[in-house]
Short mmCIF file of C-alpha atoms in Angstrom, two decimals:
data_model
loop_
_atom_site.label_atom_id
_atom_site.label_comp_id
_atom_site.label_asym_id
_atom_site.label_seq_id
_atom_site.Cartn_x
_atom_site.Cartn_y
_atom_site.Cartn_z
CA MET A 30 13.40 9.02 -15.76
CA GLY A 31 14.77 6.87 -12.93
CA VAL A 32 12.57 8.33 -10.23
CA LEU A 33 10.33 11.24 -9.63
CA GLN A 34 11.27 14.79 -10.70
CA PHE A 35 9.62 17.24 -8.35
CA PHE A 36 9.36 20.08 -10.82
CA SER A 37 6.77 18.04 -12.73
CA PHE A 38 4.35 17.77 -9.81
CA VAL A 39 1.67 20.28 -8.96
CA GLY A 40 2.25 21.99 -5.66
CA SER A 41 5.81 20.83 -4.94
CA SER A 42 6.73 24.05 -3.24
CA SER A 43 6.09 25.59 0.14
CA PRO A 44 7.42 28.60 2.07
CA SER A 45 11.17 28.38 2.43
CA LYS A 46 12.45 27.23 5.80
CA SER A 47 16.24 27.25 6.08
CA ILE A 48 18.41 25.70 8.67
CA ALA A 49 19.49 29.08 9.92
CA ALA A 50 15.94 30.29 10.55
CA PRO A 51 13.76 27.51 12.02
CA ILE A 52 10.11 28.08 12.86
CA LEU A 53 9.79 28.79 16.57
CA LEU A 54 6.88 27.66 18.74
CA SER A 55 5.00 30.09 20.89
CA ASP A 56 4.89 27.52 23.74
CA PRO A 57 7.49 28.57 26.29
CA GLU A 58 8.45 24.96 27.00
CA LYS A 59 11.76 24.39 25.30
CA LEU A 60 11.91 21.73 22.64
CA PRO A 61 14.81 19.28 22.66
CA ASN A 62 17.92 20.88 21.22
CA PRO A 63 20.34 18.85 19.06
CA SER A 64 23.20 20.12 21.15
CA ASP A 65 21.82 18.20 24.15
CA SER A 66 22.70 14.86 22.51
CA VAL A 67 24.62 15.56 19.29
CA GLY A 68 27.19 18.13 18.31
CA PRO A 69 26.20 21.59 17.13
CA GLN A 70 27.96 21.03 13.80
CA GLN A 71 27.75 18.25 11.25
CA ARG A 72 29.03 17.06 7.87
CA VAL A 73 26.96 18.25 4.88
CA LEU A 74 27.13 18.25 1.09
CA LEU A 75 26.47 21.75 -0.19
CA LEU A 76 25.60 22.95 -3.69
CA HIS A 77 26.96 26.47 -4.15
CA GLY A 78 25.65 27.13 -7.64
CA PRO A 79 24.19 25.71 -10.87
CA LYS A 80 26.38 23.32 -12.86
CA GLN A 81 28.68 22.90 -9.88
CA ARG A 82 29.58 19.78 -7.95
CA TYR A 83 28.52 19.16 -4.36
CA VAL A 84 31.12 20.17 -1.80
CA GLU A 85 31.51 18.44 1.56
CA VAL A 86 31.86 20.61 4.63
CA THR A 87 32.38 19.50 8.22
CA ASP A 88 31.23 22.51 10.24
CA HIS A 89 27.67 23.11 9.07
CA PRO A 90 25.06 23.77 11.79
CA THR A 91 23.11 20.75 12.94
CA PRO A 92 19.39 21.39 12.19
CA SER A 93 17.02 22.11 15.08
CA ILE A 94 13.59 20.73 15.79
CA SER A 95 11.05 23.50 15.50
CA SER A 96 7.60 21.88 15.91
CA ASN A 97 6.12 19.24 18.16
CA ARG A 98 5.73 16.72 15.30
CA GLU A 99 9.36 16.73 14.30
CA LEU A 100 12.15 14.22 14.88
CA LEU A 101 15.91 14.55 14.55
CA VAL A 102 17.24 11.52 12.63
CA ARG A 103 20.84 10.34 12.41
CA ASN A 104 21.43 9.46 8.76
CA ILE A 105 22.38 5.84 7.84
CA ALA A 106 21.72 5.39 4.12
CA ILE A 107 20.66 7.79 1.32
CA GLY A 108 18.81 6.82 -1.83
CA LEU A 109 19.99 8.81 -4.84
CA ASN A 110 17.48 10.34 -7.27
CA PRO A 111 17.90 11.70 -10.82
CA ILE A 112 16.71 15.09 -9.51
CA ASP A 113 19.94 15.31 -7.46
CA TRP A 114 21.99 15.74 -10.64
CA LYS A 115 19.34 17.27 -12.95
CA ALA A 116 18.58 20.17 -10.57
CA PRO A 117 22.11 21.61 -10.63
CA ASP A 118 22.75 20.71 -14.26
CA PHE A 119 19.60 22.42 -15.54
CA ASN A 120 19.18 24.95 -12.76
CA PHE A 121 15.72 24.14 -11.46
CA GLY A 122 14.26 23.17 -8.09
CA ILE A 123 16.95 25.07 -6.17
CA PRO A 124 15.10 27.61 -3.96
CA GLU A 125 18.22 28.99 -2.27
CA LEU A 126 22.01 28.77 -2.29
CA PRO A 127 23.93 27.14 -0.87
CA TYR A 128 21.53 24.24 -1.19
CA ILE A 129 21.27 20.78 0.36
CA SER A 130 19.83 18.02 -1.80
CA GLY A 131 18.48 14.57 -1.10
CA ARG A 132 14.90 13.39 -0.85
CA GLU A 133 14.96 9.99 0.92
CA LEU A 134 16.96 8.10 3.49
CA VAL A 135 16.93 5.63 6.32
CA GLY A 136 18.17 6.77 9.68
CA GLU A 137 18.01 6.25 13.41
CA VAL A 138 15.84 8.56 15.60
CA ALA A 139 18.21 10.63 17.73
CA ILE A 140 15.69 13.04 19.32
CA CYS A 141 11.90 12.99 19.50
CA SER A 142 9.82 16.08 19.92
CA ARG A 143 8.06 16.70 23.25
CA ARG A 144 4.76 15.57 21.62
CA LYS A 145 3.90 11.96 22.41
CA SER A 146 5.11 10.13 19.34
CA ARG A 147 4.83 6.66 17.92
CA PHE A 148 8.65 6.78 17.49
CA ASN A 149 11.32 6.45 20.13
CA PRO A 150 15.03 7.28 20.10
CA GLY A 151 16.89 4.42 18.46
CA ASP A 152 14.08 3.49 16.09
CA LYS A 153 15.20 2.99 12.49
CA VAL A 154 12.96 4.93 10.11
CA ILE A 155 12.36 5.55 6.46
CA VAL A 156 12.35 9.32 5.93
CA ILE A 157 10.72 10.81 2.84
CA SER A 158 11.27 14.51 2.23
CA THR A 159 8.98 15.93 -0.47
CA ASP A 160 9.23 19.38 1.17
CA TYR A 161 12.34 20.32 -0.78
CA ARG A 162 12.32 23.98 0.39
CA ASP A 163 13.03 23.04 3.99
CA LEU A 164 16.76 22.32 3.97
CA ARG A 165 16.59 20.81 7.44
CA LYS A 166 14.78 17.83 5.85
CA ALA A 167 17.29 17.25 3.00
CA ALA A 168 19.13 13.92 2.96
CA TYR A 169 22.67 15.02 2.15
CA GLN A 170 23.63 15.68 5.75
CA GLN A 171 24.43 13.71 8.92
CA TYR A 172 21.34 14.78 10.85
CA VAL A 173 17.94 15.31 9.24
CA VAL A 174 14.74 16.74 10.57
CA ALA A 175 11.65 14.68 9.73
CA THR A 176 7.98 15.14 10.56
CA ASP A 177 6.57 12.05 12.20
CA PHE A 178 3.84 11.80 9.58
CA ASN A 179 6.43 11.63 6.78
CA ALA A 180 8.40 8.83 8.40
CA ALA A 181 7.79 5.07 8.52
CA ARG A 182 9.30 2.56 10.89
CA LEU A 183 11.76 0.34 8.98
CA PRO A 184 10.43 -3.27 9.09
CA LEU A 185 12.86 -5.93 10.31
CA ASN A 186 12.72 -7.68 6.92
CA ILE A 187 13.95 -4.63 4.99
CA THR A 188 17.57 -3.49 5.00
CA PRO A 189 18.42 0.19 5.48
CA GLU A 190 19.82 0.26 1.93
CA ALA A 191 16.58 -1.10 0.40
CA GLY A 192 14.47 1.13 2.62
CA SER A 193 16.26 4.26 1.50
CA ALA A 194 15.53 3.67 -2.15
CA LEU A 195 11.73 3.46 -2.29
CA GLY A 196 10.06 6.32 -0.43
CA VAL A 197 9.49 9.09 -2.96
CA ALA A 198 8.41 6.64 -5.65
CA PHE A 199 5.94 4.96 -3.30
CA VAL A 200 4.38 8.24 -2.25
CA ALA A 201 4.09 9.46 -5.83
CA ALA A 202 2.64 6.16 -7.02
CA ALA A 203 0.07 6.07 -4.18
CA LEU A 204 -1.04 9.65 -4.85
CA CYS A 205 -1.09 9.03 -8.62
CA LEU A 206 -3.47 6.11 -8.16
CA GLY A 207 -5.33 7.21 -5.03
CA ILE A 208 -5.99 10.84 -5.98
CA CYS A 209 -5.70 11.12 -9.81
CA ALA A 210 -7.22 7.73 -10.61
CA GLY A 211 -9.44 7.48 -7.54
CA VAL A 212 -8.23 4.05 -6.47
CA ASP A 213 -9.44 2.81 -3.07
CA PHE A 214 -6.65 0.95 -1.23
CA THR A 215 -8.73 -0.25 1.71
CA SER A 216 -8.85 -3.83 0.43
CA VAL A 217 -5.05 -4.12 0.66
CA ALA A 218 -3.59 -4.25 4.17
CA ASN A 219 -6.21 -1.74 5.30
CA GLY A 220 -4.78 0.96 3.05
CA PRO A 221 -6.25 4.49 2.74
CA ASP A 222 -9.06 5.68 0.51
CA LEU A 223 -7.31 8.93 -0.40
CA PHE A 224 -10.06 10.05 -2.77
CA SER A 225 -12.59 10.09 0.01
CA MET A 226 -10.16 11.32 2.68
CA VAL A 227 -9.33 14.59 0.87
CA ARG A 228 -13.00 15.27 0.13
CA LYS A 229 -13.80 15.10 3.83
CA LEU A 230 -11.21 17.78 4.64
CA GLN A 231 -12.12 21.42 4.93
CA ALA A 232 -11.34 22.78 1.48
CA THR A 233 -9.41 25.69 3.03
CA ARG A 234 -6.80 23.22 4.32
CA LEU A 235 -5.82 22.21 0.79
CA PRO A 236 -3.10 24.36 -0.82
CA ALA A 237 -4.61 26.41 -3.61
CA ASP A 238 -2.42 24.98 -6.35
CA ILE A 239 -3.56 21.38 -5.75
CA LYS A 240 -7.14 21.94 -4.65
CA THR A 241 -8.68 21.39 -8.09
CA GLU A 242 -6.77 18.17 -8.64
CA CYS A 243 -7.70 16.85 -5.22
CA LEU A 244 -11.39 17.73 -5.33
CA GLU A 245 -12.33 17.78 -9.01
CA GLY A 246 -9.75 15.73 -10.88
CA ILE A 247 -11.97 12.63 -11.15
CA ASP A 248 -15.53 12.00 -10.14
CA GLU A 249 -16.97 9.14 -8.14
CA VAL A 250 -18.41 7.19 -11.05
CA SER A 251 -15.15 7.32 -13.04
CA ARG A 252 -12.86 6.00 -10.30
CA ALA A 253 -10.55 3.16 -11.28
CA LYS A 254 -11.77 -0.19 -10.06
CA LYS A 255 -10.76 -3.84 -10.07
CA GLY A 256 -10.37 -5.16 -13.61
CA ASP A 257 -9.60 -1.78 -15.22
CA TRP A 258 -6.42 -1.41 -17.26
CA ILE A 259 -3.72 1.13 -16.58
CA ALA A 260 -0.90 1.71 -19.03
CA VAL A 261 2.49 2.95 -17.76
CA TRP A 262 5.17 4.34 -20.12
CA GLY A 263 8.71 4.08 -18.78
CA GLY A 264 8.32 0.85 -16.88
CA SER A 265 11.95 0.61 -15.87
CA SER A 266 11.77 3.65 -13.52
CA THR A 267 11.35 3.26 -9.76
CA SER A 268 8.09 5.20 -9.88
CA ALA A 269 6.69 2.84 -12.55
CA PHE A 270 7.93 -0.16 -10.51
CA MET A 271 5.87 1.04 -7.52
CA LEU A 272 2.91 2.04 -9.67
CA ASN A 273 2.72 -1.41 -11.21
CA GLN A 274 2.81 -3.12 -7.82
CA LEU A 275 0.21 -0.95 -6.17
CA ALA A 276 -2.09 -1.16 -9.17
CA ARG A 277 -1.91 -4.92 -9.27
CA LEU A 278 -2.47 -5.22 -5.53
CA VAL A 279 -5.89 -3.58 -5.93
CA GLY A 280 -6.82 -5.67 -8.95
CA LEU A 281 -5.97 -3.30 -11.80
CA LYS A 282 -4.41 -4.86 -14.93
CA THR A 283 -1.12 -3.26 -15.98
CA ILE A 284 0.44 -2.86 -19.39
CA VAL A 285 3.91 -1.38 -19.28
CA ALA A 286 5.99 0.10 -22.13
CA ILE A 287 9.75 -0.35 -21.76
CA ASP A 288 12.84 -0.63 -23.91
CA HIS A 289 13.03 -4.44 -24.28
CA ARG A 290 16.70 -4.36 -25.22
CA LYS A 291 17.66 -2.77 -21.92
CA HIS A 292 15.07 -4.06 -19.48
CA ALA A 293 13.23 -7.18 -20.69
CA LEU A 294 15.54 -9.61 -18.92
CA LYS A 295 15.41 -7.64 -15.68
CA ILE A 296 11.61 -7.55 -15.66
CA ALA A 297 11.43 -11.23 -16.58
CA SER A 298 13.61 -12.11 -13.59
CA THR A 299 11.65 -9.91 -11.14
CA VAL A 300 9.51 -11.68 -8.53
CA PRO A 301 6.00 -12.32 -9.90
CA ALA A 302 4.37 -9.77 -7.57
CA ALA A 303 6.35 -6.99 -9.30
CA GLN A 304 5.81 -8.11 -12.88
CA PRO A 305 3.27 -6.25 -15.12
CA ASP A 306 0.46 -8.19 -16.76
CA ILE A 307 1.76 -7.20 -20.22
CA VAL A 308 5.09 -5.75 -21.31
CA VAL A 309 5.33 -3.82 -24.60
CA ASP A 310 8.56 -2.82 -26.37
CA SER A 311 8.63 0.97 -26.60
CA HIS A 312 11.42 1.05 -29.24
CA ASP A 313 8.81 1.66 -31.98
CA PRO A 314 6.30 4.02 -30.30
CA GLN A 315 3.63 3.72 -32.96
CA ARG A 316 3.76 -0.06 -32.82
CA ALA A 317 3.62 0.09 -29.00
CA ILE A 318 0.53 2.32 -29.21
CA GLU A 319 -1.16 -0.19 -31.49
CA ILE A 320 -0.36 -3.08 -29.13
CA VAL A 321 -1.63 -1.20 -26.07
CA ARG A 322 -4.87 -0.32 -27.84
CA SER A 323 -5.36 -3.92 -29.07
CA ALA A 324 -4.42 -5.60 -25.75
CA THR A 325 -6.86 -3.43 -23.83
CA GLU A 326 -9.56 -3.84 -26.45
CA LYS A 327 -9.59 -0.07 -26.93
CA ARG A 328 -11.11 0.33 -23.47
CA LEU A 329 -8.05 1.81 -21.78
CA ARG A 330 -9.07 4.72 -19.51
CA PHE A 331 -6.03 5.21 -17.26
CA ALA A 332 -2.43 5.94 -18.19
CA ALA A 333 0.60 7.20 -16.29
CA ASP A 334 3.79 8.51 -17.84
CA THR A 335 7.12 8.56 -15.95
CA VAL A 336 9.41 9.81 -18.80
CA GLY A 337 8.29 13.11 -20.29
CA LYS A 338 6.02 15.08 -22.63
CA ASP A 339 6.79 13.06 -25.75
CA THR A 340 5.92 9.71 -24.18
CA ALA A 341 2.93 11.23 -22.43
CA THR A 342 1.71 12.12 -25.93
CA HIS A 343 2.07 8.44 -26.93
CA LEU A 344 -0.10 7.46 -23.98
CA LEU A 345 -2.69 10.06 -25.03
CA ASP A 346 -2.83 8.26 -28.37
CA CYS A 347 -3.34 4.97 -26.48
CA LEU A 348 -6.35 6.49 -24.68
CA GLN A 349 -8.11 7.43 -27.92
CA GLN A 350 -10.40 4.44 -27.83
CA ARG A 351 -11.62 4.36 -31.40
CA ASN A 352 -11.10 6.14 -34.69
CA ALA A 353 -13.52 7.14 -37.35
CA LEU A 354 -13.60 3.64 -38.87
CA ASP A 355 -14.39 1.79 -35.62
CA ASP A 356 -17.81 0.70 -34.56
CA GLU A 357 -16.74 -0.66 -31.15
CA PRO A 358 -18.43 0.92 -28.11
CA LEU A 359 -16.53 3.23 -25.85
CA SER A 360 -16.26 2.54 -22.10
CA THR A 361 -19.59 3.42 -20.51
CA THR A 362 -21.42 3.16 -17.22
CA THR A 363 -24.23 0.67 -16.72
CA GLN A 364 -26.57 3.57 -17.52
CA GLY A 365 -24.78 4.06 -20.87
CA ASP A 366 -22.94 7.24 -19.86
CA LEU A 367 -19.49 7.78 -21.35
CA LEU A 368 -16.66 7.30 -18.83
CA SER A 369 -13.85 9.77 -19.00
CA SER A 370 -10.21 8.79 -19.58
CA HIS A 371 -7.33 10.01 -17.45
CA LEU A 372 -3.67 10.74 -18.31
CA ILE A 373 -1.41 11.27 -15.31
CA GLY A 374 1.95 12.92 -15.90
CA LEU A 375 4.67 12.20 -13.37
CA SER A 376 7.25 13.99 -15.51
CA GLY A 377 5.26 16.20 -17.83
CA LEU A 378 2.12 16.16 -19.96
CA PRO A 379 1.44 16.83 -23.67
CA LYS A 380 1.73 20.49 -24.67
CA ALA A 381 -1.67 20.57 -26.34
CA SER A 382 -4.93 20.84 -24.43
CA PRO A 383 -6.59 17.54 -23.63
CA PRO A 384 -9.37 16.20 -25.85
CA SER A 385 -12.85 16.52 -24.48
CA ASN A 386 -13.00 12.90 -23.33
CA VAL A 387 -9.58 12.89 -21.55
CA ALA A 388 -8.54 14.59 -18.31
CA PHE A 389 -4.92 15.52 -17.63
CA HIS A 390 -3.55 15.13 -14.11
CA ASN A 391 -0.53 16.24 -12.21
CA VAL A 392 0.33 14.34 -9.03
CA PRO A 393 -0.39 16.57 -5.98
CA ILE A 394 2.80 15.60 -4.13
CA LYS A 395 2.36 18.46 -1.66
CA LEU A 396 -0.47 16.55 -0.01
CA PHE A 397 2.02 14.26 1.58
CA HIS A 398 3.83 16.89 3.63
CA GLU A 399 1.08 19.49 3.92
CA ILE A 400 -1.78 17.31 5.22
CA PRO A 401 -0.73 15.14 8.19
CA GLU A 402 -3.69 12.72 7.79
CA VAL A 403 -2.59 11.90 4.25
CA GLY A 404 1.11 11.56 5.07
CA GLU A 405 0.54 9.45 8.17
CA SER A 406 -1.96 7.16 6.46
CA LEU A 407 0.53 6.45 3.69
CA MET A 408 3.42 5.85 6.11
CA LEU A 409 1.43 3.43 8.29
CA TRP A 410 0.31 1.61 5.12
CA LEU A 411 3.87 1.45 3.84
CA GLU A 412 4.95 -0.20 7.10
CA ARG A 413 2.25 -2.86 6.69
CA LEU A 414 2.97 -3.45 3.02
CA LEU A 415 6.67 -3.96 3.61
CA GLY A 416 6.25 -5.89 6.82
CA GLN A 417 3.79 -8.32 5.21
CA GLY A 418 5.91 -8.72 2.08
CA LEU A 419 3.23 -7.24 -0.15
CA LEU A 420 5.48 -4.55 -1.62
CA VAL A 421 8.87 -5.34 -3.15
CA PRO A 422 11.56 -2.66 -2.87
CA PRO A 423 13.39 -1.64 -6.04
CA THR A 424 16.68 -3.33 -6.80
CA VAL A 425 19.67 -1.71 -5.19
CA LEU A 426 22.23 -1.65 -8.02
CA GLY A 427 25.14 -0.47 -5.92
CA VAL A 428 26.06 0.76 -2.45
CA GLN A 429 28.80 3.36 -2.00
CA GLU A 430 30.36 4.72 1.19
CA GLY A 431 30.35 8.25 2.49
CA PHE A 432 29.36 11.70 1.21
CA GLY A 433 32.55 11.79 -0.86
CA SER A 434 31.13 9.10 -3.13
CA ILE A 435 27.93 10.94 -4.04
CA ASN A 436 29.40 13.07 -6.85
CA HIS A 437 30.88 9.95 -8.47
CA ALA A 438 27.57 8.11 -8.19
CA LEU A 439 25.64 11.02 -9.70
CA ASP A 440 28.14 11.10 -12.55
CA SER A 441 27.20 7.50 -13.36
CA MET A 442 23.55 8.50 -13.40
CA ARG A 443 24.31 11.45 -15.70
CA ARG A 444 25.95 9.07 -18.17
CA GLY A 445 22.88 6.82 -18.19
CA GLU A 446 24.70 3.95 -16.54
CA VAL A 447 22.03 3.47 -13.88
CA SER A 448 18.65 2.06 -14.94
CA GLY A 449 16.16 -0.33 -13.53
CA GLY A 450 17.13 0.22 -9.93
CA ARG A 451 18.76 2.59 -7.47
CA LEU A 452 22.13 3.62 -6.13
CA VAL A 453 22.54 4.04 -2.38
CA VAL A 454 25.19 5.75 -0.28
CA ARG A 455 25.91 4.71 3.26
CA VAL A 456 26.66 7.64 5.51
CA SER A 457 29.93 6.98 7.35
#
């Protein structure tokens, strides 16, 4: 998988909010209307049905701001995701038709809400839309509605093209580590301690379908800490690229399984900050499992899969810390208590129930757009990481021009011609 597939996350849905029926505020003071500064119609790519191509239209309604934390953003560059072609091809993740796709972009703030905001018109921002049911927030249109807590100011050292290609993967990686593995990011550019943050919230604020993951997925004593290993299968994906960097920033050791034939040279030429501690060839899965178990001295407790159920099963084998012939001790606390192991599926988990000593996790992506404190803490941290050069954006493999080029670019992704980086489309 090149980047995150939303159908694999817990809680990736929310009540549908279409462009034609925005949420209205009870406050009689009128919010800014797009027609005050931009035209009432815009260019959009629409999907009219499964297995169809996107169709460009020029007279689609411009979306309206409908809450006091929303911005209207003029689109500049769109990062393309595998979900953009997989959803129509396999008919999933399409809550209504016609549908507007696109999960991440860089744009220029056109209109701010009447709430005092840290953004101003003219600011260039990274917009990350995990709320795929709200078509106003989709990237395949000229003007996009963004909540201010799901947007980050684009640092001067990052191009719009690079900024448009990292958002979803960053959010998923941060939630994967911060919630599912319990990592504390406060030592790195004053990042968030997501584990503690969600436990301080009123439980009723957490959506029901992610509450267990957020509050019970991992306990305090089992949290990942500096020096622990984490294995990642599918290391060429953008999500794995971000996972590896964030893990190493907090002192975790990373061992990544990739197809050496396709990706070894690319990883070898990556800047040191983005390189894993150990790279394993995944061509022979059983051999890769043996290497992972040996390299981590059979003490591996954390694993994240970015490919699918089969490779997640390989990681489950990696987490089995000894077999019947081994005498070596399992990972324990200083009191001798057995520490649990954790398998995080970003694109699926093994079909079978987990063994008694392993917990399965789905990334609660909904936290990002449902809980403003979580979204804003991640966006402010992203600004610092990029601005200080601590986080390297994924490689932009190609830049194409205009909505008309998106179908062609997605065809390249369908054929497996895009790997180890991202395609970007400039909106013209």
